[in-house]
Coordinates of C-alpha atoms in Angstrom, one line a residue:
M1 CA -72.9 -105.1 -97.6
D2 CA -75.2 -102.8 -96.1
F3 CA -73.8 -99.1 -95.4
K4 CA -77.0 -97.4 -95.1
G5 CA -76.9 -94.8 -92.5
R6 CA -72.5 -95.1 -91.7
S7 CA -70.4 -92.6 -91.9
F8 CA -67.3 -92.7 -93.8
L9 CA -65.1 -90.6 -91.6
K10 CA -61.4 -92.8 -92.0
L11 CA -60.6 -96.3 -93.3
L12 CA -59.6 -97.5 -89.9
D13 CA -63.6 -97.8 -89.5
Y14 CA -63.8 -100.7 -92.5
S15 CA -63.2 -103.6 -93.4
P16 CA -61.1 -104.7 -96.3
E17 CA -64.1 -106.5 -97.7
E18 CA -66.2 -103.4 -96.8
I19 CA -63.5 -100.9 -98.9
A20 CA -62.8 -103.3 -101.9
C21 CA -66.6 -103.4 -102.0
L22 CA -66.7 -99.3 -102.4
I23 CA -63.9 -99.2 -105.2
D24 CA -65.7 -102.3 -107.2
L25 CA -69.1 -99.5 -106.4
A26 CA -67.0 -96.5 -107.8
A27 CA -65.7 -99.2 -110.6
E28 CA -69.6 -99.7 -111.8
F29 CA -70.6 -95.9 -111.3
K30 CA -67.2 -95.3 -113.4
Y31 CA -68.7 -97.3 -116.1
K32 CA -72.0 -96.0 -116.1
K33 CA -70.8 -92.3 -116.3
K34 CA -68.8 -93.0 -119.5
A35 CA -71.4 -94.7 -121.1
G36 CA -74.2 -92.7 -120.5
I37 CA -75.7 -94.3 -118.3
P38 CA -78.2 -92.2 -116.0
H39 CA -78.3 -93.3 -112.3
K40 CA -79.9 -90.9 -109.9
I41 CA -80.5 -93.4 -107.0
C42 CA -80.1 -90.3 -104.6
E43 CA -83.4 -88.5 -106.0
G44 CA -85.2 -86.3 -103.8
K45 CA -82.2 -86.6 -101.1
N46 CA -80.0 -83.0 -100.2
I47 CA -76.9 -82.8 -98.8
A48 CA -74.3 -79.9 -97.3
L49 CA -71.2 -79.5 -97.8
L50 CA -69.0 -77.9 -94.9
F51 CA -65.8 -76.3 -95.8
E52 CA -63.0 -74.6 -93.3
K53 CA -60.9 -75.7 -95.5
T54 CA -61.1 -74.9 -99.3
S55 CA -60.8 -77.7 -102.5
T56 CA -61.0 -77.6 -106.1
R57 CA -60.8 -81.5 -106.4
T58 CA -62.9 -81.9 -102.8
R59 CA -65.9 -79.5 -103.9
C60 CA -66.1 -80.2 -107.0
S61 CA -66.2 -84.4 -106.8
F62 CA -68.7 -83.8 -104.6
E63 CA -71.2 -81.4 -106.1
V64 CA -70.7 -83.1 -109.6
A65 CA -70.8 -87.2 -108.2
A66 CA -74.2 -85.9 -105.9
Y67 CA -75.9 -84.1 -108.6
D68 CA -75.3 -86.9 -111.3
L69 CA -77.3 -88.8 -107.9
G70 CA -80.1 -86.3 -108.3
M71 CA -79.2 -84.7 -105.1
G72 CA -79.4 -81.2 -104.5
V73 CA -75.9 -79.9 -103.1
T74 CA -75.8 -76.8 -100.9
Y75 CA -71.8 -75.8 -100.3
L76 CA -71.0 -73.9 -96.7
D77 CA -67.8 -71.8 -97.5
P78 CA -64.6 -71.4 -94.1
K79 CA -67.6 -67.4 -94.2
A80 CA -70.8 -69.1 -94.5
S81 CA -71.5 -70.9 -91.4
Q82 CA -71.0 -70.1 -88.0
M83 CA -69.6 -73.2 -86.4
G84 CA -67.5 -73.0 -84.1
K85 CA -67.8 -69.1 -84.0
K86 CA -71.4 -68.4 -82.6
E87 CA -72.7 -72.3 -83.0
S88 CA -70.6 -75.1 -80.9
I89 CA -70.1 -78.1 -83.3
A90 CA -72.9 -80.2 -82.2
D91 CA -75.8 -77.6 -82.2
T92 CA -74.2 -77.0 -86.3
A93 CA -75.0 -80.6 -86.2
R94 CA -78.3 -81.1 -85.0
V95 CA -79.4 -78.1 -87.1
L96 CA -77.8 -79.6 -90.1
G97 CA -78.8 -83.4 -89.6
R98 CA -82.5 -82.0 -89.6
M99 CA -82.3 -80.4 -92.9
Y100 CA -79.8 -82.3 -94.8
D101 CA -79.8 -86.4 -95.5
G102 CA -76.1 -86.4 -94.8
I103 CA -73.3 -83.9 -94.4
E104 CA -69.2 -83.2 -95.9
Y105 CA -66.6 -82.1 -93.9
R106 CA -64.0 -80.1 -94.6
G107 CA -61.4 -78.6 -92.6
Y108 CA -59.6 -78.9 -89.1
G109 CA -59.5 -81.6 -86.6
Q110 CA -60.4 -85.0 -86.5
E111 CA -62.0 -84.9 -83.8
I112 CA -64.0 -81.9 -85.6
V113 CA -65.6 -84.1 -88.2
E114 CA -66.0 -87.2 -85.2
E115 CA -68.5 -84.9 -83.0
L116 CA -70.1 -83.3 -86.2
A117 CA -70.9 -87.7 -87.1
E118 CA -72.0 -88.5 -82.9
F119 CA -74.5 -85.7 -83.1
A120 CA -75.5 -84.8 -87.0
G121 CA -78.1 -88.1 -86.7
V122 CA -77.0 -88.6 -90.3
P123 CA -74.1 -90.1 -92.4
V124 CA -71.2 -87.2 -92.6
W125 CA -68.2 -87.6 -94.7
N126 CA -64.5 -86.5 -94.3
G127 CA -63.4 -84.8 -97.6
L128 CA -59.8 -84.2 -94.8
T129 CA -58.4 -83.3 -91.6
N130 CA -55.3 -82.9 -90.3
E131 CA -55.5 -85.9 -89.5
Y132 CA -56.9 -88.9 -92.2
H133 CA -58.2 -88.7 -95.9
P134 CA -60.3 -91.3 -96.4
T135 CA -61.6 -90.6 -100.2
Q136 CA -58.9 -89.2 -101.7
I137 CA -57.4 -93.3 -100.8
L138 CA -60.8 -94.8 -102.2
A139 CA -59.7 -92.8 -105.1
D140 CA -56.0 -93.6 -105.5
F141 CA -56.3 -97.2 -104.7
L142 CA -58.8 -97.3 -108.1
T143 CA -57.1 -95.8 -110.1
I144 CA -53.3 -98.2 -108.9
K145 CA -56.7 -101.0 -109.9
E146 CA -57.7 -99.3 -113.0
K147 CA -53.3 -99.7 -114.0
F148 CA -52.7 -103.4 -112.8
G149 CA -55.8 -105.6 -112.2
Y150 CA -54.8 -106.0 -108.4
L151 CA -54.1 -103.7 -105.1
K152 CA -52.5 -106.8 -102.7
G153 CA -48.7 -107.3 -102.7
I154 CA -48.0 -103.7 -105.1
N155 CA -45.5 -102.3 -103.5
F156 CA -46.6 -99.1 -102.4
V157 CA -43.7 -96.1 -101.7
Y158 CA -44.5 -92.3 -100.7
M159 CA -41.6 -90.1 -100.1
G160 CA -41.9 -87.2 -98.0
D161 CA -43.9 -85.7 -95.5
A162 CA -45.7 -88.6 -93.8
R163 CA -46.7 -87.2 -90.6
Y164 CA -49.8 -85.5 -91.2
N165 CA -53.1 -86.6 -93.2
M166 CA -52.2 -88.3 -96.8
G167 CA -49.1 -90.0 -95.1
N168 CA -51.5 -91.3 -92.5
S169 CA -54.0 -92.6 -94.8
L170 CA -52.3 -93.9 -97.0
M171 CA -50.2 -96.6 -94.5
V172 CA -53.7 -97.1 -93.3
G173 CA -55.0 -98.0 -96.4
C174 CA -52.0 -99.7 -97.9
A175 CA -52.4 -102.4 -94.6
K176 CA -56.3 -102.7 -94.8
M177 CA -55.8 -103.9 -97.8
G178 CA -52.7 -105.3 -98.9
L179 CA -50.3 -103.5 -100.5
N180 CA -46.5 -103.1 -99.5
F181 CA -46.4 -99.2 -97.7
T182 CA -42.8 -97.9 -97.4
A183 CA -43.0 -94.3 -96.1
C184 CA -39.2 -92.6 -97.7
A185 CA -38.1 -89.5 -95.4
P186 CA -36.1 -88.3 -92.7
E187 CA -36.9 -90.2 -89.3
K188 CA -38.6 -87.3 -87.8
Y189 CA -41.7 -86.8 -91.5
F190 CA -42.2 -90.6 -90.5
P191 CA -45.8 -91.3 -89.3
D192 CA -47.2 -91.6 -85.4
K193 CA -45.9 -94.5 -83.8
A194 CA -48.9 -95.8 -82.2
L195 CA -50.5 -95.2 -85.8
I196 CA -47.9 -97.1 -86.9
E197 CA -48.5 -100.1 -84.4
E198 CA -52.0 -100.1 -85.4
C199 CA -51.3 -101.3 -88.8
Q200 CA -48.3 -103.7 -87.7
K201 CA -51.7 -104.9 -86.3
I202 CA -53.6 -104.4 -89.8
A203 CA -51.2 -106.2 -92.1
A204 CA -50.0 -109.2 -90.0
K205 CA -53.4 -109.6 -91.1
T206 CA -53.4 -108.7 -94.4
G207 CA -50.2 -110.5 -95.3
A208 CA -49.0 -106.1 -96.5
T209 CA -46.0 -105.0 -95.6
L210 CA -44.7 -101.6 -93.5
R211 CA -41.2 -100.4 -94.0
F212 CA -40.0 -96.7 -93.1
C213 CA -36.8 -95.9 -95.0
E214 CA -34.5 -93.0 -94.7
D215 CA -32.7 -93.9 -97.8
V216 CA -33.5 -93.2 -101.9
N217 CA -32.1 -96.1 -103.5
E218 CA -33.6 -98.5 -101.3
A219 CA -36.8 -97.2 -100.4
T220 CA -37.7 -97.1 -104.4
K221 CA -35.6 -99.8 -105.6
N222 CA -38.9 -102.9 -107.1
A223 CA -41.9 -99.9 -106.6
D224 CA -44.9 -100.3 -108.4
V225 CA -46.0 -96.6 -107.0
I226 CA -43.6 -93.9 -106.1
Y227 CA -46.2 -91.2 -104.5
T228 CA -45.7 -87.5 -103.2
D229 CA -47.5 -84.5 -101.7
V230 CA -46.8 -81.1 -100.7
W231 CA -44.0 -80.0 -98.4
V232 CA -45.9 -77.9 -96.7
S233 CA -50.0 -78.2 -95.5
M234 CA -52.5 -75.6 -95.6
G235 CA -52.3 -73.5 -92.7
E236 CA -48.9 -74.2 -92.0
P237 CA -46.6 -70.7 -91.2
E238 CA -44.9 -69.8 -94.0
E239 CA -41.6 -70.0 -91.8
V240 CA -42.3 -73.8 -91.9
W241 CA -40.7 -73.8 -95.9
A242 CA -37.2 -73.6 -95.6
E243 CA -36.6 -76.1 -93.4
R244 CA -38.4 -78.7 -95.0
I245 CA -37.3 -77.7 -98.7
K246 CA -34.0 -78.3 -97.1
E247 CA -34.4 -81.4 -95.5
L248 CA -36.9 -83.4 -98.1
S249 CA -34.9 -82.2 -101.3
P250 CA -32.9 -85.0 -101.1
Y251 CA -36.8 -86.6 -101.1
Q252 CA -37.9 -84.9 -104.6
V253 CA -39.1 -87.4 -107.0
N254 CA -37.3 -87.2 -110.4
K255 CA -36.4 -89.2 -113.4
A256 CA -33.5 -91.1 -111.4
V257 CA -36.2 -92.2 -109.1
M258 CA -38.2 -93.1 -110.9
D259 CA -35.4 -95.2 -112.7
N260 CA -34.5 -97.4 -110.0
A261 CA -38.8 -98.1 -109.3
S262 CA -40.2 -101.1 -112.0
E263 CA -40.4 -100.6 -115.7
N264 CA -43.8 -100.1 -115.2
A265 CA -44.0 -97.8 -112.1
V266 CA -46.2 -95.5 -112.0
F267 CA -46.5 -91.5 -110.1
M268 CA -49.1 -90.6 -108.3
H269 CA -49.8 -87.1 -106.8
C270 CA -53.4 -85.7 -104.6
L271 CA -52.2 -82.4 -106.1
P272 CA -51.9 -79.6 -106.3
A273 CA -48.2 -80.0 -107.2
F274 CA -45.5 -77.7 -107.0
H275 CA -43.9 -78.4 -110.5
D276 CA -43.3 -75.9 -112.2
L277 CA -43.9 -72.1 -111.8
E278 CA -47.3 -71.4 -113.1
T279 CA -48.3 -70.0 -109.6
E280 CA -48.7 -67.9 -107.4
V281 CA -47.2 -69.6 -104.7
G282 CA -45.1 -71.1 -107.2
K283 CA -43.4 -67.9 -107.8
E284 CA -43.3 -66.7 -104.6
M285 CA -41.4 -69.9 -103.1
G286 CA -38.8 -69.8 -106.3
A287 CA -38.2 -66.9 -106.3
K288 CA -37.5 -66.5 -102.5
F289 CA -36.0 -70.2 -102.2
G290 CA -34.3 -70.2 -105.8
I291 CA -35.9 -72.9 -106.8
G292 CA -39.1 -74.3 -109.9
E293 CA -39.6 -77.9 -108.7
M294 CA -40.1 -79.3 -105.2
E295 CA -41.6 -81.8 -104.8
V296 CA -41.7 -83.0 -107.9
T297 CA -40.1 -82.1 -111.5
D298 CA -42.0 -81.3 -114.5
E299 CA -40.2 -83.5 -116.4
V300 CA -41.7 -87.0 -114.2
F301 CA -44.9 -84.8 -114.1
E302 CA -45.6 -84.2 -117.7
S303 CA -44.3 -87.9 -118.0
E304 CA -46.1 -91.7 -119.1
K305 CA -45.8 -92.5 -116.1
S306 CA -48.0 -90.2 -114.4
I307 CA -51.6 -91.0 -113.6
V308 CA -52.0 -88.3 -111.8
F309 CA -55.5 -86.7 -113.4
D310 CA -56.5 -90.4 -113.7
E311 CA -56.3 -90.6 -109.6
A312 CA -58.0 -86.6 -109.7
E313 CA -60.9 -87.8 -112.0
N314 CA -61.5 -90.9 -109.6
R315 CA -62.1 -89.1 -106.5
M316 CA -65.7 -87.6 -108.3
H317 CA -66.3 -92.2 -109.0
T318 CA -65.4 -93.0 -105.6
I319 CA -66.9 -89.9 -103.8
K320 CA -70.2 -90.8 -105.8
A321 CA -70.2 -94.6 -104.0
V322 CA -69.5 -93.6 -100.7
M323 CA -72.9 -91.5 -100.9
A324 CA -74.4 -93.9 -102.6
A325 CA -73.9 -96.4 -100.2
T326 CA -74.4 -94.9 -96.8
L327 CA -77.3 -93.0 -98.2
V328 CA -80.0 -96.4 -100.5

């Protein structure tokens, strides 16, 4: 398939066949990385990483993947760019597009990465926006395929706040690739109705099912994958913590949830996770609300069913696939 010159902004832009191709390419790159087989197929190219929100996994994945492919990398942190301050998004895109072969953006509204792609003249890759996180879903699906050997027909349950980038992107990805998606949360935390309708149309063609359920036992029965994310996203005010903790605590992933799922069920999380008090934010929220764990218990996070670090590693391999496919 010919991906050269295309941006990677959201999974809605890609067909199931194209997504499958990128996952297979990522698996090939992973094999070569483990076997020590050089694959500097992008030698001589340079990319810019434009971060308005910091991240451990996304930055490291793009940088290591780029170096493995033979590329140079420039990292622009939230204070290193004038985009949106002294220079418009369109002007920034046209400047960077003259200097770099590809641009990654991680930050706020989807409209920003879409505008970058419109004006850059080179591939633009979405490292996370408020609405979508497509590179994470590629990593998630590679991990599921490694574990189960297939994607179509997997019973996938997302627990917690499904209104933003992870809930949206997982629902889209499941619809595209034929997984049975369940959002398990209070109704106010379900994805946007317009996006649900769009995904229902996709699911009708792929054989996927979409379900939205408030009952934990019903939602997680026979689940193959139990997935969650932090209850409060980056950039949200601290005031929302109390509301989220109160309303989402019944949807914590714990041993009872995993026991209710299928015998071979796995636990996944895009990280970072509040599963203990070993972080500054965890300690602060623990002291304020009297809790030691949030969206997942430490027992589940550290269990044999947890594949979160396989998932984290696969960010690098799938991002490598996206960059190579769109640049070469």
